[in-house]
mmCIF file with all atom_site columns, C-alpha atoms in Angstrom:
data_model
loop_
_atom_site.group_PDB
_atom_site.id
_atom_site.type_symbol
_atom_site.label_atom_id
_atom_site.label_alt_id
_atom_site.label_comp_id
_atom_site.label_asym_id
_atom_site.label_entity_id
_atom_site.label_seq_id
_atom_site.pdbx_PDB_ins_code
_atom_site.Cartn_x
_atom_site.Cartn_y
_atom_site.Cartn_z
_atom_site.occupancy
_atom_site.B_iso_or_equiv
_atom_site.pdbx_formal_charge
_atom_site.auth_seq_id
_atom_site.auth_comp_id
_atom_site.auth_asym_id
_atom_site.auth_atom_id
_atom_site.pdbx_PDB_model_num
ATOM 1   C CA . GLY Z 1 1   ? 166.823 36.993 -331.580 1.00 57.00 ? 1080 GLY Z CA 1
ATOM 2   C CA . ALA Z 1 2   ? 167.194 34.952 -328.432 1.00 83.00 ? 1081 ALA Z CA 1
ATOM 3   C CA . GLY Z 1 3   ? 169.264 31.833 -328.698 1.00 93.00 ? 1082 GLY Z CA 1
ATOM 4   C CA . VAL Z 1 4   ? 168.940 28.498 -326.939 1.00 96.00 ? 1083 VAL Z CA 1
ATOM 5   C CA . SER Z 1 5   ? 168.977 28.933 -323.188 1.00 96.00 ? 1084 SER Z CA 1
ATOM 6   C CA . GLN Z 1 6   ? 169.719 26.328 -320.533 1.00 97.00 ? 1085 GLN Z CA 1
ATOM 7   C CA . THR Z 1 7   ? 169.190 26.394 -316.798 1.00 97.00 ? 1086 THR Z CA 1
ATOM 8   C CA . PRO Z 1 8   ? 170.882 26.051 -314.456 1.00 97.00 ? 1087 PRO Z CA 1
ATOM 9   C CA . SER Z 1 9   ? 174.308 26.912 -315.822 1.00 96.00 ? 1088 SER Z CA 1
ATOM 10  C CA . ASN Z 1 10  ? 175.903 24.874 -313.059 1.00 97.00 ? 1089 ASN Z CA 1
ATOM 11  C CA . LYS Z 1 11  ? 174.516 22.106 -310.895 1.00 98.00 ? 1090 LYS Z CA 1
ATOM 12  C CA . VAL Z 1 12  ? 176.300 20.330 -308.075 1.00 98.00 ? 1091 VAL Z CA 1
ATOM 13  C CA . THR Z 1 13  ? 174.533 17.341 -306.584 1.00 97.00 ? 1092 THR Z CA 1
ATOM 14  C CA . GLU Z 1 14  ? 175.330 14.397 -304.386 1.00 97.00 ? 1093 GLU Z CA 1
ATOM 15  C CA . LYS Z 1 15  ? 175.567 10.865 -305.658 1.00 97.00 ? 1094 LYS Z CA 1
ATOM 16  C CA . GLY Z 1 16  ? 172.162 9.209  -305.665 1.00 97.00 ? 1095 GLY Z CA 1
ATOM 17  C CA . LYS Z 1 17  ? 170.152 12.421 -306.000 1.00 98.00 ? 1096 LYS Z CA 1
ATOM 18  C CA . TYR Z 1 18  ? 167.698 13.337 -308.751 1.00 98.00 ? 1097 TYR Z CA 1
ATOM 19  C CA . VAL Z 1 19  ? 168.345 16.296 -311.088 1.00 98.00 ? 1098 VAL Z CA 1
ATOM 20  C CA . GLU Z 1 20  ? 166.447 18.124 -313.788 1.00 98.00 ? 1099 GLU Z CA 1
ATOM 21  C CA . LEU Z 1 21  ? 168.078 20.186 -316.522 1.00 98.00 ? 1100 LEU Z CA 1
ATOM 22  C CA . ARG Z 1 22  ? 166.001 22.593 -318.573 1.00 98.00 ? 1101 ARG Z CA 1
ATOM 23  C CA . CYS Z 1 23  ? 166.324 23.740 -322.172 1.00 98.00 ? 1102 CYS Z CA 1
ATOM 24  C CA . ASP Z 1 24  ? 164.481 26.593 -323.914 1.00 97.00 ? 1103 ASP Z CA 1
ATOM 25  C CA . PRO Z 1 25  ? 164.936 26.277 -327.675 1.00 97.00 ? 1104 PRO Z CA 1
ATOM 26  C CA . ILE Z 1 26  ? 164.835 29.026 -330.242 1.00 96.00 ? 1105 ILE Z CA 1
ATOM 27  C CA . SER Z 1 27  ? 161.241 30.053 -330.875 1.00 94.00 ? 1106 SER Z CA 1
ATOM 28  C CA . GLY Z 1 28  ? 159.730 28.175 -333.784 1.00 91.00 ? 1107 GLY Z CA 1
ATOM 29  C CA . HIS Z 1 29  ? 162.336 25.427 -333.856 1.00 93.00 ? 1108 HIS Z CA 1
ATOM 30  C CA . THR Z 1 30  ? 160.577 22.079 -334.013 1.00 92.00 ? 1109 THR Z CA 1
ATOM 31  C CA . ALA Z 1 31  ? 163.594 19.855 -333.441 1.00 93.00 ? 1110 ALA Z CA 1
ATOM 32  C CA . LEU Z 1 32  ? 165.405 19.691 -330.105 1.00 96.00 ? 1111 LEU Z CA 1
ATOM 33  C CA . TYR Z 1 33  ? 168.479 17.685 -329.179 1.00 96.00 ? 1112 TYR Z CA 1
ATOM 34  C CA . TRP Z 1 34  ? 170.373 16.786 -326.019 1.00 98.00 ? 1113 TRP Z CA 1
ATOM 35  C CA . TYR Z 1 35  ? 174.073 15.993 -326.021 1.00 98.00 ? 1114 TYR Z CA 1
ATOM 36  C CA . ARG Z 1 36  ? 176.589 15.279 -323.281 1.00 98.00 ? 1115 ARG Z CA 1
ATOM 37  C CA . GLN Z 1 37  ? 180.158 16.535 -323.412 1.00 96.00 ? 1116 GLN Z CA 1
ATOM 38  C CA . SER Z 1 38  ? 182.806 15.082 -321.144 1.00 95.00 ? 1117 SER Z CA 1
ATOM 39  C CA . LEU Z 1 39  ? 186.109 16.846 -320.577 1.00 91.00 ? 1118 LEU Z CA 1
ATOM 40  C CA . GLY Z 1 40  ? 188.340 16.669 -323.629 1.00 89.00 ? 1119 GLY Z CA 1
ATOM 41  C CA . GLN Z 1 41  ? 185.703 14.994 -325.775 1.00 93.00 ? 1120 GLN Z CA 1
ATOM 42  C CA . GLY Z 1 42  ? 183.279 15.985 -328.458 1.00 95.00 ? 1121 GLY Z CA 1
ATOM 43  C CA . PRO Z 1 43  ? 179.557 16.169 -327.695 1.00 96.00 ? 1122 PRO Z CA 1
ATOM 44  C CA . GLU Z 1 44  ? 177.827 12.783 -327.545 1.00 97.00 ? 1123 GLU Z CA 1
ATOM 45  C CA . PHE Z 1 45  ? 174.222 12.456 -328.726 1.00 96.00 ? 1124 PHE Z CA 1
ATOM 46  C CA . LEU Z 1 46  ? 171.604 11.532 -326.135 1.00 97.00 ? 1125 LEU Z CA 1
ATOM 47  C CA . ILE Z 1 47  ? 168.105 12.129 -327.518 1.00 96.00 ? 1126 ILE Z CA 1
ATOM 48  C CA . TYR Z 1 48  ? 166.252 14.028 -330.223 1.00 93.00 ? 1127 TYR Z CA 1
ATOM 49  C CA . PHE Z 1 49  ? 162.691 15.385 -330.247 1.00 94.00 ? 1128 PHE Z CA 1
ATOM 50  C CA . GLN Z 1 50  ? 160.605 16.303 -333.238 1.00 91.00 ? 1129 GLN Z CA 1
ATOM 51  C CA . GLY Z 1 51  ? 157.722 18.227 -331.740 1.00 89.00 ? 1130 GLY Z CA 1
ATOM 52  C CA . THR Z 1 52  ? 156.592 16.548 -328.525 1.00 91.00 ? 1131 THR Z CA 1
ATOM 53  C CA . GLY Z 1 53  ? 157.782 13.048 -329.290 1.00 89.00 ? 1132 GLY Z CA 1
ATOM 54  C CA . ALA Z 1 54  ? 161.213 11.535 -328.836 1.00 89.00 ? 1133 ALA Z CA 1
ATOM 55  C CA . ALA Z 1 55  ? 162.123 10.521 -332.381 1.00 86.00 ? 1134 ALA Z CA 1
ATOM 56  C CA . ASP Z 1 56  ? 165.466 8.998  -331.420 1.00 90.00 ? 1135 ASP Z CA 1
ATOM 57  C CA . ASP Z 1 57  ? 166.545 8.158  -327.859 1.00 93.00 ? 1136 ASP Z CA 1
ATOM 58  C CA . SER Z 1 58  ? 169.277 5.742  -328.844 1.00 92.00 ? 1137 SER Z CA 1
ATOM 59  C CA . GLY Z 1 59  ? 171.951 7.770  -327.070 1.00 94.00 ? 1138 GLY Z CA 1
ATOM 60  C CA . LEU Z 1 60  ? 170.485 7.641  -323.571 1.00 96.00 ? 1139 LEU Z CA 1
ATOM 61  C CA . PRO Z 1 61  ? 173.043 5.590  -321.599 1.00 95.00 ? 1140 PRO Z CA 1
ATOM 62  C CA . ASN Z 1 62  ? 170.550 3.758  -319.352 1.00 95.00 ? 1141 ASN Z CA 1
ATOM 63  C CA . ASP Z 1 63  ? 167.096 3.985  -317.832 1.00 95.00 ? 1142 ASP Z CA 1
ATOM 64  C CA . ARG Z 1 64  ? 168.204 6.525  -315.230 1.00 97.00 ? 1143 ARG Z CA 1
ATOM 65  C CA . PHE Z 1 65  ? 168.073 9.119  -317.997 1.00 97.00 ? 1144 PHE Z CA 1
ATOM 66  C CA . PHE Z 1 66  ? 164.773 10.442 -319.304 1.00 96.00 ? 1145 PHE Z CA 1
ATOM 67  C CA . ALA Z 1 67  ? 163.711 13.531 -321.229 1.00 97.00 ? 1146 ALA Z CA 1
ATOM 68  C CA . VAL Z 1 68  ? 160.388 15.168 -321.983 1.00 96.00 ? 1147 VAL Z CA 1
ATOM 69  C CA . ARG Z 1 69  ? 159.091 17.937 -324.181 1.00 95.00 ? 1148 ARG Z CA 1
ATOM 70  C CA . PRO Z 1 70  ? 155.369 18.028 -323.323 1.00 94.00 ? 1149 PRO Z CA 1
ATOM 71  C CA . GLU Z 1 71  ? 154.313 21.089 -325.337 1.00 92.00 ? 1150 GLU Z CA 1
ATOM 72  C CA . GLY Z 1 72  ? 156.822 20.887 -328.150 1.00 89.00 ? 1151 GLY Z CA 1
ATOM 73  C CA . SER Z 1 73  ? 158.945 23.739 -326.860 1.00 94.00 ? 1152 SER Z CA 1
ATOM 74  C CA . VAL Z 1 74  ? 160.780 23.562 -323.521 1.00 97.00 ? 1153 VAL Z CA 1
ATOM 75  C CA . SER Z 1 75  ? 162.482 20.274 -322.724 1.00 98.00 ? 1154 SER Z CA 1
ATOM 76  C CA . THR Z 1 76  ? 163.663 18.787 -319.448 1.00 98.00 ? 1155 THR Z CA 1
ATOM 77  C CA . LEU Z 1 77  ? 166.377 16.173 -319.109 1.00 98.00 ? 1156 LEU Z CA 1
ATOM 78  C CA . LYS Z 1 78  ? 165.910 14.136 -315.959 1.00 98.00 ? 1157 LYS Z CA 1
ATOM 79  C CA . ILE Z 1 79  ? 168.557 12.005 -314.304 1.00 98.00 ? 1158 ILE Z CA 1
ATOM 80  C CA . GLN Z 1 80  ? 167.672 9.665  -311.454 1.00 98.00 ? 1159 GLN Z CA 1
ATOM 81  C CA . ARG Z 1 81  ? 170.062 8.206  -308.883 1.00 97.00 ? 1160 ARG Z CA 1
ATOM 82  C CA . THR Z 1 82  ? 172.963 10.270 -310.187 1.00 98.00 ? 1161 THR Z CA 1
ATOM 83  C CA . GLU Z 1 83  ? 176.414 8.724  -310.332 1.00 97.00 ? 1162 GLU Z CA 1
ATOM 84  C CA . ARG Z 1 84  ? 179.833 10.387 -310.405 1.00 97.00 ? 1163 ARG Z CA 1
ATOM 85  C CA . GLY Z 1 85  ? 180.209 9.239  -314.000 1.00 96.00 ? 1164 GLY Z CA 1
ATOM 86  C CA . ASP Z 1 86  ? 177.267 11.435 -314.952 1.00 97.00 ? 1165 ASP Z CA 1
ATOM 87  C CA . SER Z 1 87  ? 179.407 14.532 -314.356 1.00 97.00 ? 1166 SER Z CA 1
ATOM 88  C CA . ALA Z 1 88  ? 179.679 16.378 -317.663 1.00 97.00 ? 1167 ALA Z CA 1
ATOM 89  C CA . VAL Z 1 89  ? 178.390 19.390 -319.558 1.00 96.00 ? 1168 VAL Z CA 1
ATOM 90  C CA . TYR Z 1 90  ? 174.908 18.729 -320.903 1.00 98.00 ? 1169 TYR Z CA 1
ATOM 91  C CA . LEU Z 1 91  ? 174.217 20.596 -324.118 1.00 97.00 ? 1170 LEU Z CA 1
ATOM 92  C CA . CYS Z 1 92  ? 170.890 21.348 -325.700 1.00 97.00 ? 1171 CYS Z CA 1
ATOM 93  C CA . ALA Z 1 93  ? 170.450 22.314 -329.345 1.00 96.00 ? 1172 ALA Z CA 1
ATOM 94  C CA . SER Z 1 94  ? 167.518 23.177 -331.566 1.00 96.00 ? 1173 SER Z CA 1
ATOM 95  C CA . SER Z 1 95  ? 166.944 23.421 -335.303 1.00 93.00 ? 1174 SER Z CA 1
ATOM 96  C CA . ARG Z 1 96  ? 164.151 24.490 -337.642 1.00 90.00 ? 1175 ARG Z CA 1
ATOM 97  C CA . GLY Z 1 97  ? 163.574 20.889 -338.589 1.00 82.00 ? 1176 GLY Z CA 1
ATOM 98  C CA . VAL Z 1 98  ? 165.455 17.800 -339.639 1.00 74.00 ? 1177 VAL Z CA 1
ATOM 99  C CA . GLY Z 1 99  ? 165.225 17.888 -343.393 1.00 71.00 ? 1178 GLY Z CA 1
ATOM 100 C CA . GLU Z 1 100 ? 167.686 19.798 -345.558 1.00 65.00 ? 1179 GLU Z CA 1
ATOM 101 C CA . ALA Z 1 101 ? 170.363 19.310 -342.911 1.00 73.00 ? 1180 ALA Z CA 1
ATOM 102 C CA . TYR Z 1 102 ? 169.275 22.334 -340.912 1.00 86.00 ? 1181 TYR Z CA 1
ATOM 103 C CA . GLU Z 1 103 ? 172.127 23.374 -338.676 1.00 90.00 ? 1182 GLU Z CA 1
ATOM 104 C CA . GLN Z 1 104 ? 171.718 22.944 -334.963 1.00 94.00 ? 1183 GLN Z CA 1
ATOM 105 C CA . TYR Z 1 105 ? 172.041 25.919 -332.633 1.00 95.00 ? 1184 TYR Z CA 1
ATOM 106 C CA . PHE Z 1 106 ? 173.532 25.095 -329.263 1.00 96.00 ? 1185 PHE Z CA 1
ATOM 107 C CA . GLY Z 1 107 ? 172.927 26.527 -325.821 1.00 95.00 ? 1186 GLY Z CA 1
ATOM 108 C CA . PRO Z 1 108 ? 175.742 27.320 -323.376 1.00 94.00 ? 1187 PRO Z CA 1
ATOM 109 C CA . GLY Z 1 109 ? 175.243 24.054 -321.524 1.00 95.00 ? 1188 GLY Z CA 1
ATOM 110 C CA . THR Z 1 110 ? 174.656 22.947 -317.950 1.00 97.00 ? 1189 THR Z CA 1
ATOM 111 C CA . ARG Z 1 111 ? 177.735 21.763 -316.093 1.00 96.00 ? 1190 ARG Z CA 1
ATOM 112 C CA . LEU Z 1 112 ? 176.666 18.893 -313.840 1.00 98.00 ? 1191 LEU Z CA 1
ATOM 113 C CA . THR Z 1 113 ? 178.975 17.795 -311.055 1.00 98.00 ? 1192 THR Z CA 1
ATOM 114 C CA . VAL Z 1 114 ? 178.073 14.736 -309.004 1.00 98.00 ? 1193 VAL Z CA 1
ATOM 115 C CA . THR Z 1 115 ? 180.014 14.503 -305.733 1.00 97.00 ? 1194 THR Z CA 1
ATOM 116 C CA . ALA G 2 1   ? 179.259 2.259  -337.035 1.00 76.00 ? 573  ALA G CA 1
ATOM 117 C CA . GLN G 2 2   ? 179.458 5.954  -337.795 1.00 85.00 ? 574  GLN G CA 1
ATOM 118 C CA . SER G 2 3   ? 182.547 7.790  -336.589 1.00 91.00 ? 575  SER G CA 1
ATOM 119 C CA . VAL G 2 4   ? 184.506 10.980 -337.028 1.00 95.00 ? 576  VAL G CA 1
ATOM 120 C CA . ALA G 2 5   ? 188.234 11.376 -336.526 1.00 97.00 ? 577  ALA G CA 1
ATOM 121 C CA . GLN G 2 6   ? 190.171 14.559 -335.944 1.00 98.00 ? 578  GLN G CA 1
ATOM 122 C CA . PRO G 2 7   ? 193.739 13.281 -335.941 1.00 96.00 ? 579  PRO G CA 1
ATOM 123 C CA . GLU G 2 8   ? 195.321 16.361 -334.388 1.00 97.00 ? 580  GLU G CA 1
ATOM 124 C CA . ASP G 2 9   ? 194.642 17.334 -330.795 1.00 96.00 ? 581  ASP G CA 1
ATOM 125 C CA . GLN G 2 10  ? 196.214 20.735 -331.427 1.00 97.00 ? 582  GLN G CA 1
ATOM 126 C CA . VAL G 2 11  ? 197.207 22.809 -334.428 1.00 98.00 ? 583  VAL G CA 1
ATOM 127 C CA . ASN G 2 12  ? 199.591 25.741 -334.064 1.00 98.00 ? 584  ASN G CA 1
ATOM 128 C CA . VAL G 2 13  ? 199.909 28.422 -336.729 1.00 98.00 ? 585  VAL G CA 1
ATOM 129 C CA . ALA G 2 14  ? 201.311 31.915 -336.915 1.00 98.00 ? 586  ALA G CA 1
ATOM 130 C CA . GLU G 2 15  ? 198.938 34.803 -337.533 1.00 98.00 ? 587  GLU G CA 1
ATOM 131 C CA . GLY G 2 16  ? 198.608 35.527 -341.235 1.00 97.00 ? 588  GLY G CA 1
ATOM 132 C CA . ASN G 2 17  ? 199.517 31.987 -342.271 1.00 98.00 ? 589  ASN G CA 1
ATOM 133 C CA . PRO G 2 18  ? 197.029 29.560 -343.780 1.00 97.00 ? 590  PRO G CA 1
ATOM 134 C CA . LEU G 2 19  ? 195.507 26.978 -341.475 1.00 97.00 ? 591  LEU G CA 1
ATOM 135 C CA . THR G 2 20  ? 194.074 23.499 -341.927 1.00 98.00 ? 592  THR G CA 1
ATOM 136 C CA . VAL G 2 21  ? 192.197 21.447 -339.358 1.00 98.00 ? 593  VAL G CA 1
ATOM 137 C CA . LYS G 2 22  ? 191.752 17.867 -340.487 1.00 98.00 ? 594  LYS G CA 1
ATOM 138 C CA . CYS G 2 23  ? 188.662 15.679 -340.313 1.00 98.00 ? 595  CYS G CA 1
ATOM 139 C CA . THR G 2 24  ? 187.917 12.225 -341.699 1.00 97.00 ? 596  THR G CA 1
ATOM 140 C CA . TYR G 2 25  ? 184.717 10.281 -341.313 1.00 95.00 ? 597  TYR G CA 1
ATOM 141 C CA . SER G 2 26  ? 183.277 6.806  -341.586 1.00 92.00 ? 598  SER G CA 1
ATOM 142 C CA . VAL G 2 27  ? 179.585 6.891  -342.472 1.00 85.00 ? 599  VAL G CA 1
ATOM 143 C CA . SER G 2 28  ? 177.560 4.722  -344.814 1.00 81.00 ? 600  SER G CA 1
ATOM 144 C CA . GLY G 2 29  ? 176.229 6.593  -347.797 1.00 80.00 ? 601  GLY G CA 1
ATOM 145 C CA . ASN G 2 30  ? 176.742 10.288 -348.393 1.00 81.00 ? 602  ASN G CA 1
ATOM 146 C CA . PRO G 2 31  ? 176.645 12.205 -345.128 1.00 86.00 ? 603  PRO G CA 1
ATOM 147 C CA . TYR G 2 32  ? 175.926 15.772 -344.233 1.00 91.00 ? 604  TYR G CA 1
ATOM 148 C CA . LEU G 2 33  ? 179.102 17.333 -342.822 1.00 94.00 ? 605  LEU G CA 1
ATOM 149 C CA . PHE G 2 34  ? 179.492 20.201 -340.377 1.00 95.00 ? 606  PHE G CA 1
ATOM 150 C CA . TRP G 2 35  ? 182.112 22.276 -338.586 1.00 97.00 ? 607  TRP G CA 1
ATOM 151 C CA . TYR G 2 36  ? 181.455 23.925 -335.247 1.00 97.00 ? 608  TYR G CA 1
ATOM 152 C CA . VAL G 2 37  ? 183.684 26.158 -333.111 1.00 97.00 ? 609  VAL G CA 1
ATOM 153 C CA . GLN G 2 38  ? 183.690 26.401 -329.323 1.00 95.00 ? 610  GLN G CA 1
ATOM 154 C CA . TYR G 2 39  ? 185.157 29.408 -327.563 1.00 90.00 ? 611  TYR G CA 1
ATOM 155 C CA . PRO G 2 40  ? 185.956 29.232 -323.836 1.00 82.00 ? 612  PRO G CA 1
ATOM 156 C CA . ASN G 2 41  ? 182.826 29.437 -321.672 1.00 76.00 ? 613  ASN G CA 1
ATOM 157 C CA . ARG G 2 42  ? 180.612 29.723 -324.727 1.00 80.00 ? 614  ARG G CA 1
ATOM 158 C CA . GLY G 2 43  ? 178.400 27.309 -326.607 1.00 84.00 ? 615  GLY G CA 1
ATOM 159 C CA . LEU G 2 44  ? 179.161 25.588 -329.876 1.00 94.00 ? 616  LEU G CA 1
ATOM 160 C CA . GLN G 2 45  ? 178.789 27.893 -332.866 1.00 95.00 ? 617  GLN G CA 1
ATOM 161 C CA . PHE G 2 46  ? 177.977 26.692 -336.360 1.00 95.00 ? 618  PHE G CA 1
ATOM 162 C CA . LEU G 2 47  ? 180.636 27.524 -338.964 1.00 96.00 ? 619  LEU G CA 1
ATOM 163 C CA . LEU G 2 48  ? 179.636 25.746 -342.164 1.00 96.00 ? 620  LEU G CA 1
ATOM 164 C CA . LYS G 2 49  ? 178.070 22.641 -343.657 1.00 94.00 ? 621  LYS G CA 1
ATOM 165 C CA . TYR G 2 50  ? 178.253 20.452 -346.743 1.00 93.00 ? 622  TYR G CA 1
ATOM 166 C CA . ILE G 2 51  ? 175.014 19.108 -348.169 1.00 89.00 ? 623  ILE G CA 1
ATOM 167 C CA . THR G 2 52  ? 175.641 18.520 -351.855 1.00 87.00 ? 624  THR G CA 1
ATOM 168 C CA . GLY G 2 53  ? 177.140 20.159 -354.886 1.00 86.00 ? 625  GLY G CA 1
ATOM 169 C CA . ASP G 2 54  ? 180.392 22.114 -354.891 1.00 89.00 ? 626  ASP G CA 1
ATOM 170 C CA . ASN G 2 55  ? 183.050 20.355 -352.857 1.00 91.00 ? 627  ASN G CA 1
ATOM 171 C CA . LEU G 2 56  ? 184.377 23.654 -351.487 1.00 95.00 ? 628  LEU G CA 1
ATOM 172 C CA . VAL G 2 57  ? 182.044 25.132 -348.913 1.00 96.00 ? 629  VAL G CA 1
ATOM 173 C CA . LYS G 2 58  ? 182.389 28.662 -347.589 1.00 96.00 ? 630  LYS G CA 1
ATOM 174 C CA . GLY G 2 59  ? 181.266 29.600 -344.104 1.00 94.00 ? 631  GLY G CA 1
ATOM 175 C CA . SER G 2 60  ? 181.462 32.173 -341.358 1.00 91.00 ? 632  SER G CA 1
ATOM 176 C CA . TYR G 2 61  ? 184.530 34.268 -340.436 1.00 92.00 ? 633  TYR G CA 1
ATOM 177 C CA . GLY G 2 62  ? 186.367 33.449 -343.663 1.00 95.00 ? 634  GLY G CA 1
ATOM 178 C CA . PHE G 2 63  ? 186.497 29.708 -343.046 1.00 97.00 ? 635  PHE G CA 1
ATOM 179 C CA . GLU G 2 64  ? 185.965 27.153 -345.768 1.00 97.00 ? 636  GLU G CA 1
ATOM 180 C CA . ALA G 2 65  ? 186.035 23.381 -345.967 1.00 98.00 ? 637  ALA G CA 1
ATOM 181 C CA . GLU G 2 66  ? 186.752 20.938 -348.731 1.00 96.00 ? 638  GLU G CA 1
ATOM 182 C CA . PHE G 2 67  ? 184.749 17.748 -349.100 1.00 95.00 ? 639  PHE G CA 1
ATOM 183 C CA . ASN G 2 68  ? 186.698 14.841 -350.589 1.00 94.00 ? 640  ASN G CA 1
ATOM 184 C CA . LYS G 2 69  ? 184.526 11.795 -351.122 1.00 92.00 ? 641  LYS G CA 1
ATOM 185 C CA . SER G 2 70  ? 187.299 9.417  -352.138 1.00 92.00 ? 642  SER G CA 1
ATOM 186 C CA . GLN G 2 71  ? 189.327 10.256 -349.038 1.00 94.00 ? 643  GLN G CA 1
ATOM 187 C CA . THR G 2 72  ? 186.224 10.609 -346.822 1.00 94.00 ? 644  THR G CA 1
ATOM 188 C CA . SER G 2 73  ? 187.616 13.894 -345.536 1.00 96.00 ? 645  SER G CA 1
ATOM 189 C CA . PHE G 2 74  ? 186.219 17.317 -344.763 1.00 97.00 ? 646  PHE G CA 1
ATOM 190 C CA . HIS G 2 75  ? 189.171 19.510 -343.795 1.00 98.00 ? 647  HIS G CA 1
ATOM 191 C CA . LEU G 2 76  ? 188.599 23.017 -342.454 1.00 98.00 ? 648  LEU G CA 1
ATOM 192 C CA . LYS G 2 77  ? 190.726 25.773 -343.952 1.00 98.00 ? 649  LYS G CA 1
ATOM 193 C CA . LYS G 2 78  ? 191.363 29.485 -343.788 1.00 98.00 ? 650  LYS G CA 1
ATOM 194 C CA . PRO G 2 79  ? 193.785 31.390 -346.033 1.00 97.00 ? 651  PRO G CA 1
ATOM 195 C CA . SER G 2 80  ? 195.014 33.774 -343.326 1.00 97.00 ? 652  SER G CA 1
ATOM 196 C CA . ALA G 2 81  ? 194.677 32.945 -339.628 1.00 97.00 ? 653  ALA G CA 1
ATOM 197 C CA . LEU G 2 82  ? 193.818 35.499 -336.949 1.00 97.00 ? 654  LEU G CA 1
ATOM 198 C CA . VAL G 2 83  ? 194.716 35.331 -333.262 1.00 96.00 ? 655  VAL G CA 1
ATOM 199 C CA . SER G 2 84  ? 190.980 35.533 -332.570 1.00 95.00 ? 656  SER G CA 1
ATOM 200 C CA . ASP G 2 85  ? 190.496 32.224 -334.430 1.00 96.00 ? 657  ASP G CA 1
ATOM 201 C CA . SER G 2 86  ? 192.114 30.435 -331.480 1.00 96.00 ? 658  SER G CA 1
ATOM 202 C CA . ALA G 2 87  ? 189.434 28.061 -330.182 1.00 96.00 ? 659  ALA G CA 1
ATOM 203 C CA . LEU G 2 88  ? 188.297 24.434 -330.126 1.00 97.00 ? 660  LEU G CA 1
ATOM 204 C CA . TYR G 2 89  ? 186.985 23.122 -333.433 1.00 98.00 ? 661  TYR G CA 1
ATOM 205 C CA . PHE G 2 90  ? 184.670 20.163 -333.928 1.00 98.00 ? 662  PHE G CA 1
ATOM 206 C CA . CYS G 2 91  ? 183.845 18.269 -337.080 1.00 98.00 ? 663  CYS G CA 1
ATOM 207 C CA . ALA G 2 92  ? 180.484 16.481 -337.149 1.00 96.00 ? 664  ALA G CA 1
ATOM 208 C CA . VAL G 2 93  ? 178.588 14.201 -339.499 1.00 93.00 ? 665  VAL G CA 1
ATOM 209 C CA . ARG G 2 94  ? 174.973 13.229 -339.928 1.00 89.00 ? 666  ARG G CA 1
ATOM 210 C CA . GLY G 2 95  ? 173.633 10.381 -342.012 1.00 81.00 ? 667  GLY G CA 1
ATOM 211 C CA . ARG G 2 96  ? 171.091 11.071 -344.731 1.00 76.00 ? 668  ARG G CA 1
ATOM 212 C CA . SER G 2 97  ? 168.960 8.000  -344.078 1.00 73.00 ? 669  SER G CA 1
ATOM 213 C CA . GLY G 2 98  ? 166.379 7.745  -341.362 1.00 67.00 ? 670  GLY G CA 1
ATOM 214 C CA . ASN G 2 99  ? 164.566 10.545 -339.614 1.00 62.00 ? 671  ASN G CA 1
ATOM 215 C CA . THR G 2 100 ? 167.141 11.743 -337.160 1.00 70.00 ? 672  THR G CA 1
ATOM 216 C CA . GLY G 2 101 ? 169.220 14.863 -336.928 1.00 82.00 ? 673  GLY G CA 1
ATOM 217 C CA . LYS G 2 102 ? 171.726 13.121 -334.668 1.00 89.00 ? 674  LYS G CA 1
ATOM 218 C CA . LEU G 2 103 ? 175.212 14.558 -335.079 1.00 93.00 ? 675  LEU G CA 1
ATOM 219 C CA . ILE G 2 104 ? 178.313 12.441 -334.537 1.00 94.00 ? 676  ILE G CA 1
ATOM 220 C CA . PHE G 2 105 ? 181.193 14.640 -333.388 1.00 96.00 ? 677  PHE G CA 1
ATOM 221 C CA . GLY G 2 106 ? 184.933 14.231 -333.528 1.00 97.00 ? 678  GLY G CA 1
ATOM 222 C CA . GLN G 2 107 ? 186.954 14.679 -330.371 1.00 96.00 ? 679  GLN G CA 1
ATOM 223 C CA . GLY G 2 108 ? 187.916 18.237 -331.280 1.00 97.00 ? 680  GLY G CA 1
ATOM 224 C CA . THR G 2 109 ? 191.065 20.078 -332.341 1.00 98.00 ? 681  THR G CA 1
ATOM 225 C CA . THR G 2 110 ? 192.457 23.045 -330.456 1.00 97.00 ? 682  THR G CA 1
ATOM 226 C CA . LEU G 2 111 ? 193.640 25.765 -332.807 1.00 97.00 ? 683  LEU G CA 1
ATOM 227 C CA . GLN G 2 112 ? 196.282 28.082 -331.419 1.00 97.00 ? 684  GLN G CA 1
ATOM 228 C CA . VAL G 2 113 ? 197.139 31.126 -333.527 1.00 97.00 ? 685  VAL G CA 1
ATOM 229 C CA . LYS G 2 114 ? 200.185 33.022 -332.322 1.00 97.00 ? 686  LYS G CA 1
ATOM 230 C CA . PRO G 2 115 ? 200.901 36.664 -333.145 1.00 95.00 ? 687  PRO G CA 1
#
């Protein structure tokens, strides 16, 4: 079946601009996660949704970052007033749920470059 | 604070030899443990996980991992390495308490298998 998809695959924006990154999870997966991966580092947790609600947003670095999942499927990560330090690969993952340590399935990522 | 350490930035092995990629963790309680692999220009792929029970876990592509509670380690192993195993490997942990599927990743280990 189809895996997790993310659009765009690459995004170049100027410092101070607003960007939106989209994630389409695997059909039927109720849990959705966003991570950020900087060069040479492991993925860093940003936010987790169970259904439509953000169950854990402890990883969002500041209030410029916001994510939504209005219908419990597609999610959008929004970054306001982008800074050069926001440049990274943003990964989305989904899982069947949270219990029983369901494994997370990752998308290919969106590479964000802030110039 | 929860953390994962992968002490080796790179592991080099000859094809046909056994391989080990090391991982240690610091998490309160008994965590769920995972290994993921990342090939160039591709998303993270799940390899295996430890939930409970047998300390030796078998996963995809002939990989296995051994959970050692006293040493808080979860080393990835394979009896006979293939050139195609060359990739970036990430260890990850998730706490059992709370309602979050947040994964904490190590910084990654590059495995290079030479013919």
